[in-house]
mmCIF file of C-alpha atoms in Angstrom:
data_model
loop_
_atom_site.group_PDB
_atom_site.id
_atom_site.type_symbol
_atom_site.label_atom_id
_atom_site.label_comp_id
_atom_site.label_asym_id
_atom_site.label_seq_id
_atom_site.Cartn_x
_atom_site.Cartn_y
_atom_site.Cartn_z
ATOM 1 C CA GLN A 154 29.462 -104.884 47.546
ATOM 2 C CA VAL A 155 31.130 -104.818 44.397
ATOM 3 C CA PHE A 156 31.724 -101.559 42.025
ATOM 4 C CA ILE A 157 32.740 -102.181 38.703
ATOM 5 C CA LEU A 158 34.213 -99.249 36.969
ATOM 6 C CA VAL A 159 35.098 -99.124 32.962
ATOM 7 C CA THR A 160 37.326 -96.566 31.355
ATOM 8 C CA SER A 161 39.329 -95.744 28.773
ATOM 9 C CA ARG A 162 41.367 -93.593 30.673
ATOM 10 C CA LEU A 163 42.462 -94.597 34.208
ATOM 11 C CA SER A 164 43.658 -91.040 34.938
ATOM 12 C CA GLY A 165 39.925 -90.298 34.884
ATOM 13 C CA ILE A 166 39.479 -92.354 38.458
ATOM 14 C CA LEU A 167 39.823 -90.403 41.223
ATOM 15 C CA PRO A 168 43.326 -91.440 43.023
ATOM 16 C CA THR A 169 41.465 -92.543 46.358
ATOM 17 C CA LEU A 170 39.190 -95.055 44.237
ATOM 18 C CA ARG A 171 42.200 -96.208 41.982
ATOM 19 C CA SER A 172 44.447 -97.200 45.037
ATOM 20 C CA ARG A 173 41.612 -99.489 46.458
ATOM 21 C CA SER A 174 40.635 -101.000 43.163
ATOM 22 C CA VAL A 175 41.539 -104.297 41.164
ATOM 23 C CA LYS A 176 42.861 -103.349 37.494
ATOM 24 C CA PHE A 177 41.904 -105.564 34.644
ATOM 25 C CA TYR A 178 43.312 -104.663 31.338
ATOM 26 C CA PHE A 179 41.600 -105.816 28.297
ATOM 27 C CA CYS A 180 42.886 -105.422 24.806
ATOM 28 C CA SER A 181 41.219 -103.577 21.869
ATOM 29 C CA PRO A 182 38.988 -105.798 19.632
ATOM 30 C CA THR A 183 40.421 -107.039 16.371
ATOM 31 C CA LEU A 184 39.381 -105.414 13.440
ATOM 32 C CA ALA A 185 37.240 -108.602 12.178
ATOM 33 C CA GLU A 186 35.781 -108.659 15.858
ATOM 34 C CA VAL A 187 34.507 -104.881 15.561
ATOM 35 C CA LYS A 188 33.395 -105.484 12.022
ATOM 36 C CA GLU A 189 31.123 -108.272 13.574
ATOM 37 C CA ILE A 190 29.976 -106.545 16.191
ATOM 38 C CA THR A 191 28.641 -103.339 14.385
ATOM 39 C CA GLN A 192 26.921 -105.694 11.915
ATOM 40 C CA GLN A 193 25.167 -107.137 14.835
ATOM 41 C CA LYS A 194 24.729 -103.572 16.417
ATOM 42 C CA THR A 195 23.273 -102.052 13.101
ATOM 43 C CA LYS A 196 21.456 -105.273 11.872
ATOM 44 C CA VAL A 197 22.673 -104.009 8.598
ATOM 45 C CA ASN A 198 25.560 -104.359 6.277
ATOM 46 C CA ASP A 199 25.762 -100.680 5.174
ATOM 47 C CA PRO A 200 26.573 -100.891 1.541
ATOM 48 C CA GLN A 201 28.041 -97.346 1.642
ATOM 49 C CA VAL A 202 30.831 -98.037 4.226
ATOM 50 C CA ASP A 203 33.945 -98.918 2.160
ATOM 51 C CA GLU A 204 36.797 -101.033 3.496
ATOM 52 C CA ASP A 205 39.108 -97.841 3.238
ATOM 53 C CA THR A 206 36.735 -96.123 5.770
ATOM 54 C CA PHE A 207 35.858 -98.908 8.208
ATOM 55 C CA ASN A 208 39.721 -99.369 8.696
ATOM 56 C CA PHE A 209 40.373 -95.688 8.820
ATOM 57 C CA LEU A 210 37.678 -95.615 11.735
ATOM 58 C CA TYR A 211 39.044 -98.564 13.164
ATOM 59 C CA LYS A 212 42.629 -97.194 13.663
ATOM 60 C CA SER A 213 41.328 -93.450 14.577
ATOM 61 C CA PHE A 214 39.128 -94.532 17.406
ATOM 62 C CA ASN A 215 41.436 -97.436 18.739
ATOM 63 C CA GLY A 216 38.809 -100.346 18.029
ATOM 64 C CA SER A 217 36.264 -98.487 20.372
ATOM 65 C CA VAL A 218 32.910 -100.197 19.217
ATOM 66 C CA SER A 219 31.226 -97.203 20.514
ATOM 67 C CA MET A 220 32.824 -94.800 18.888
ATOM 68 C CA ILE A 221 33.000 -96.430 15.365
ATOM 69 C CA LEU A 222 28.763 -96.873 15.712
ATOM 70 C CA ARG A 223 28.537 -93.011 16.565
ATOM 71 C CA ALA A 224 30.990 -92.358 13.314
ATOM 72 C CA LEU A 225 28.938 -94.895 11.162
ATOM 73 C CA GLN A 226 25.636 -93.227 12.313
ATOM 74 C CA SER A 227 27.075 -89.985 11.722
ATOM 75 C CA HIS A 228 27.955 -90.860 7.959
ATOM 76 C CA VAL A 229 31.404 -89.918 8.792
ATOM 77 C CA SER A 230 33.648 -90.890 5.541
ATOM 78 C CA LEU A 231 36.959 -90.636 3.838
ATOM 79 C CA THR A 232 35.386 -88.884 1.032
ATOM 80 C CA THR A 233 33.952 -86.181 3.109
ATOM 81 C CA PHE A 234 37.013 -85.318 4.472
ATOM 82 C CA ASP A 235 39.158 -85.359 1.172
ATOM 83 C CA GLU A 236 36.100 -82.842 -0.468
ATOM 84 C CA LEU A 237 36.562 -80.315 2.808
ATOM 85 C CA LEU A 238 40.228 -80.417 2.870
ATOM 86 C CA ASN A 239 40.567 -79.977 -1.154
ATOM 87 C CA ALA A 240 38.146 -77.046 -0.787
ATOM 88 C CA ARG A 241 39.629 -74.992 1.954
ATOM 89 C CA GLY A 242 39.529 -71.359 1.635
ATOM 90 C CA LYS A 243 36.974 -71.769 -1.432
ATOM 91 C CA PHE A 244 33.709 -70.522 0.241
ATOM 92 C CA ASP A 245 31.551 -71.350 -2.835
ATOM 93 C CA ARG A 246 32.901 -75.099 -2.543
ATOM 94 C CA VAL A 247 33.153 -75.131 1.398
ATOM 95 C CA ASN A 248 29.582 -73.791 2.273
ATOM 96 C CA PRO A 249 27.469 -76.418 0.466
ATOM 97 C CA LEU A 250 29.483 -79.008 2.577
ATOM 98 C CA ILE A 251 29.098 -77.490 5.562
ATOM 99 C CA LYS A 252 25.284 -76.934 5.190
ATOM 100 C CA SER A 253 25.191 -80.726 4.349
ATOM 101 C CA LEU A 254 27.126 -81.522 7.438
ATOM 102 C CA VAL A 255 24.632 -78.902 9.636
ATOM 103 C CA SER A 256 21.526 -80.397 7.990
ATOM 104 C CA GLU A 257 22.445 -84.250 8.669
ATOM 105 C CA GLU A 258 22.841 -83.348 12.456
ATOM 106 C CA VAL A 259 26.445 -85.022 12.285
ATOM 107 C CA ASP A 260 28.048 -85.652 15.894
ATOM 108 C CA LEU A 261 30.919 -83.246 15.373
ATOM 109 C CA ASP A 262 32.881 -84.472 18.539
ATOM 110 C CA VAL A 263 33.361 -87.604 16.524
ATOM 111 C CA PHE A 264 33.625 -85.883 13.075
ATOM 112 C CA LEU A 265 36.488 -83.458 14.350
ATOM 113 C CA GLN A 266 38.258 -86.648 16.298
ATOM 114 C CA ALA A 267 37.967 -88.563 12.944
ATOM 115 C CA LEU A 268 39.155 -85.367 10.942
ATOM 116 C CA ARG A 269 42.070 -84.641 13.113
ATOM 117 C CA GLN A 270 43.557 -88.517 12.434
ATOM 118 C CA HIS A 271 42.372 -88.072 8.672
ATOM 119 C CA SER A 272 44.471 -84.910 8.565
ATOM 120 C CA LEU A 273 47.529 -86.140 10.439
ATOM 121 C CA SER A 274 47.935 -89.272 8.110
ATOM 122 C CA ARG A 275 47.206 -86.820 5.057
ATOM 123 C CA PHE A 276 49.839 -83.900 6.182
ATOM 124 C CA ALA A 277 52.297 -86.712 6.948
ATOM 125 C CA ASN A 278 52.330 -87.487 3.059
ATOM 126 C CA PRO A 279 54.637 -85.078 1.176
ATOM 127 C CA GLN A 280 52.247 -85.187 -1.615
ATOM 128 C CA HIS A 281 49.498 -83.271 0.599
ATOM 129 C CA ASN A 282 52.017 -81.174 2.822
ATOM 130 C CA ASP A 283 51.132 -77.822 1.891
ATOM 131 C CA GLY A 284 52.989 -76.567 4.933
ATOM 132 C CA GLU A 285 49.770 -75.841 6.953
ATOM 133 C CA GLY A 286 49.041 -79.133 8.363
ATOM 134 C CA VAL A 287 49.944 -78.024 11.899
ATOM 135 C CA VAL A 288 48.117 -74.706 11.585
ATOM 136 C CA PHE A 289 44.911 -76.791 10.334
ATOM 137 C CA LEU A 290 45.601 -79.131 13.412
ATOM 138 C CA LYS A 291 45.204 -75.919 15.666
ATOM 139 C CA LYS A 292 42.349 -74.940 14.003
ATOM 140 C CA ILE A 293 40.555 -77.965 14.874
ATOM 141 C CA LYS A 294 41.474 -77.772 18.400
ATOM 142 C CA ARG A 295 40.115 -74.143 18.436
ATOM 143 C CA ALA A 296 36.780 -75.645 16.918
ATOM 144 C CA GLU A 297 36.280 -78.112 19.541
ATOM 145 C CA THR A 298 36.839 -75.336 21.863
ATOM 146 C CA GLN A 299 34.183 -73.139 20.090
ATOM 147 C CA LEU A 300 31.546 -75.730 20.126
ATOM 148 C CA ALA A 301 32.183 -76.388 23.844
ATOM 149 C CA LYS A 302 31.289 -72.778 23.940
ATOM 150 C CA HIS A 303 28.109 -73.301 22.092
ATOM 151 C CA ILE A 304 29.223 -71.052 19.105
ATOM 152 C CA PRO A 305 26.782 -71.993 16.102
ATOM 153 C CA VAL A 306 27.980 -75.023 14.045
ATOM 154 C CA ASP A 307 27.819 -73.345 10.866
ATOM 155 C CA PHE A 308 30.174 -70.590 11.960
ATOM 156 C CA VAL A 309 32.860 -72.836 13.629
ATOM 157 C CA LEU A 310 32.805 -74.959 10.504
ATOM 158 C CA GLU A 311 33.152 -72.326 8.013
ATOM 159 C CA ASN A 312 36.246 -70.834 10.156
ATOM 160 C CA LEU A 313 37.915 -74.081 10.105
ATOM 161 C CA PHE A 314 37.565 -74.636 6.358
ATOM 162 C CA LEU A 315 38.062 -71.178 5.244
#
């Protein structure tokens, strides 16, 4: 019998299985290949997904087609991230954006992972580095923990952005 195990984290496979396995390593698909695959899977060339957003998702998820598809289905966009980051600390601006995210049932795991990547690139830019980059990244980690404990989504997101 042959078992085929596929993983992006080899450390997630038990050592007893790893030692008895033959390992094959594959490269991530290219940006063009991912675009082609996602267009085939969605069967629609979504005009709302601009080139910058698609490139960002490709980098954020290391070419993982399944994660990019989840992000596209959740309508993850650079515009949303910028709006939320610019509105941080302003309840009257943050609250409608959060309500929109909650009502659209965004995949929050994907959203927070992409937000982390966007924040890292944004805070690396001296123009946007207001000294709170590390604090915000810690807040993202705390939000992930709170969501895993089934704390209400709107509460978690308000704490993240306020």
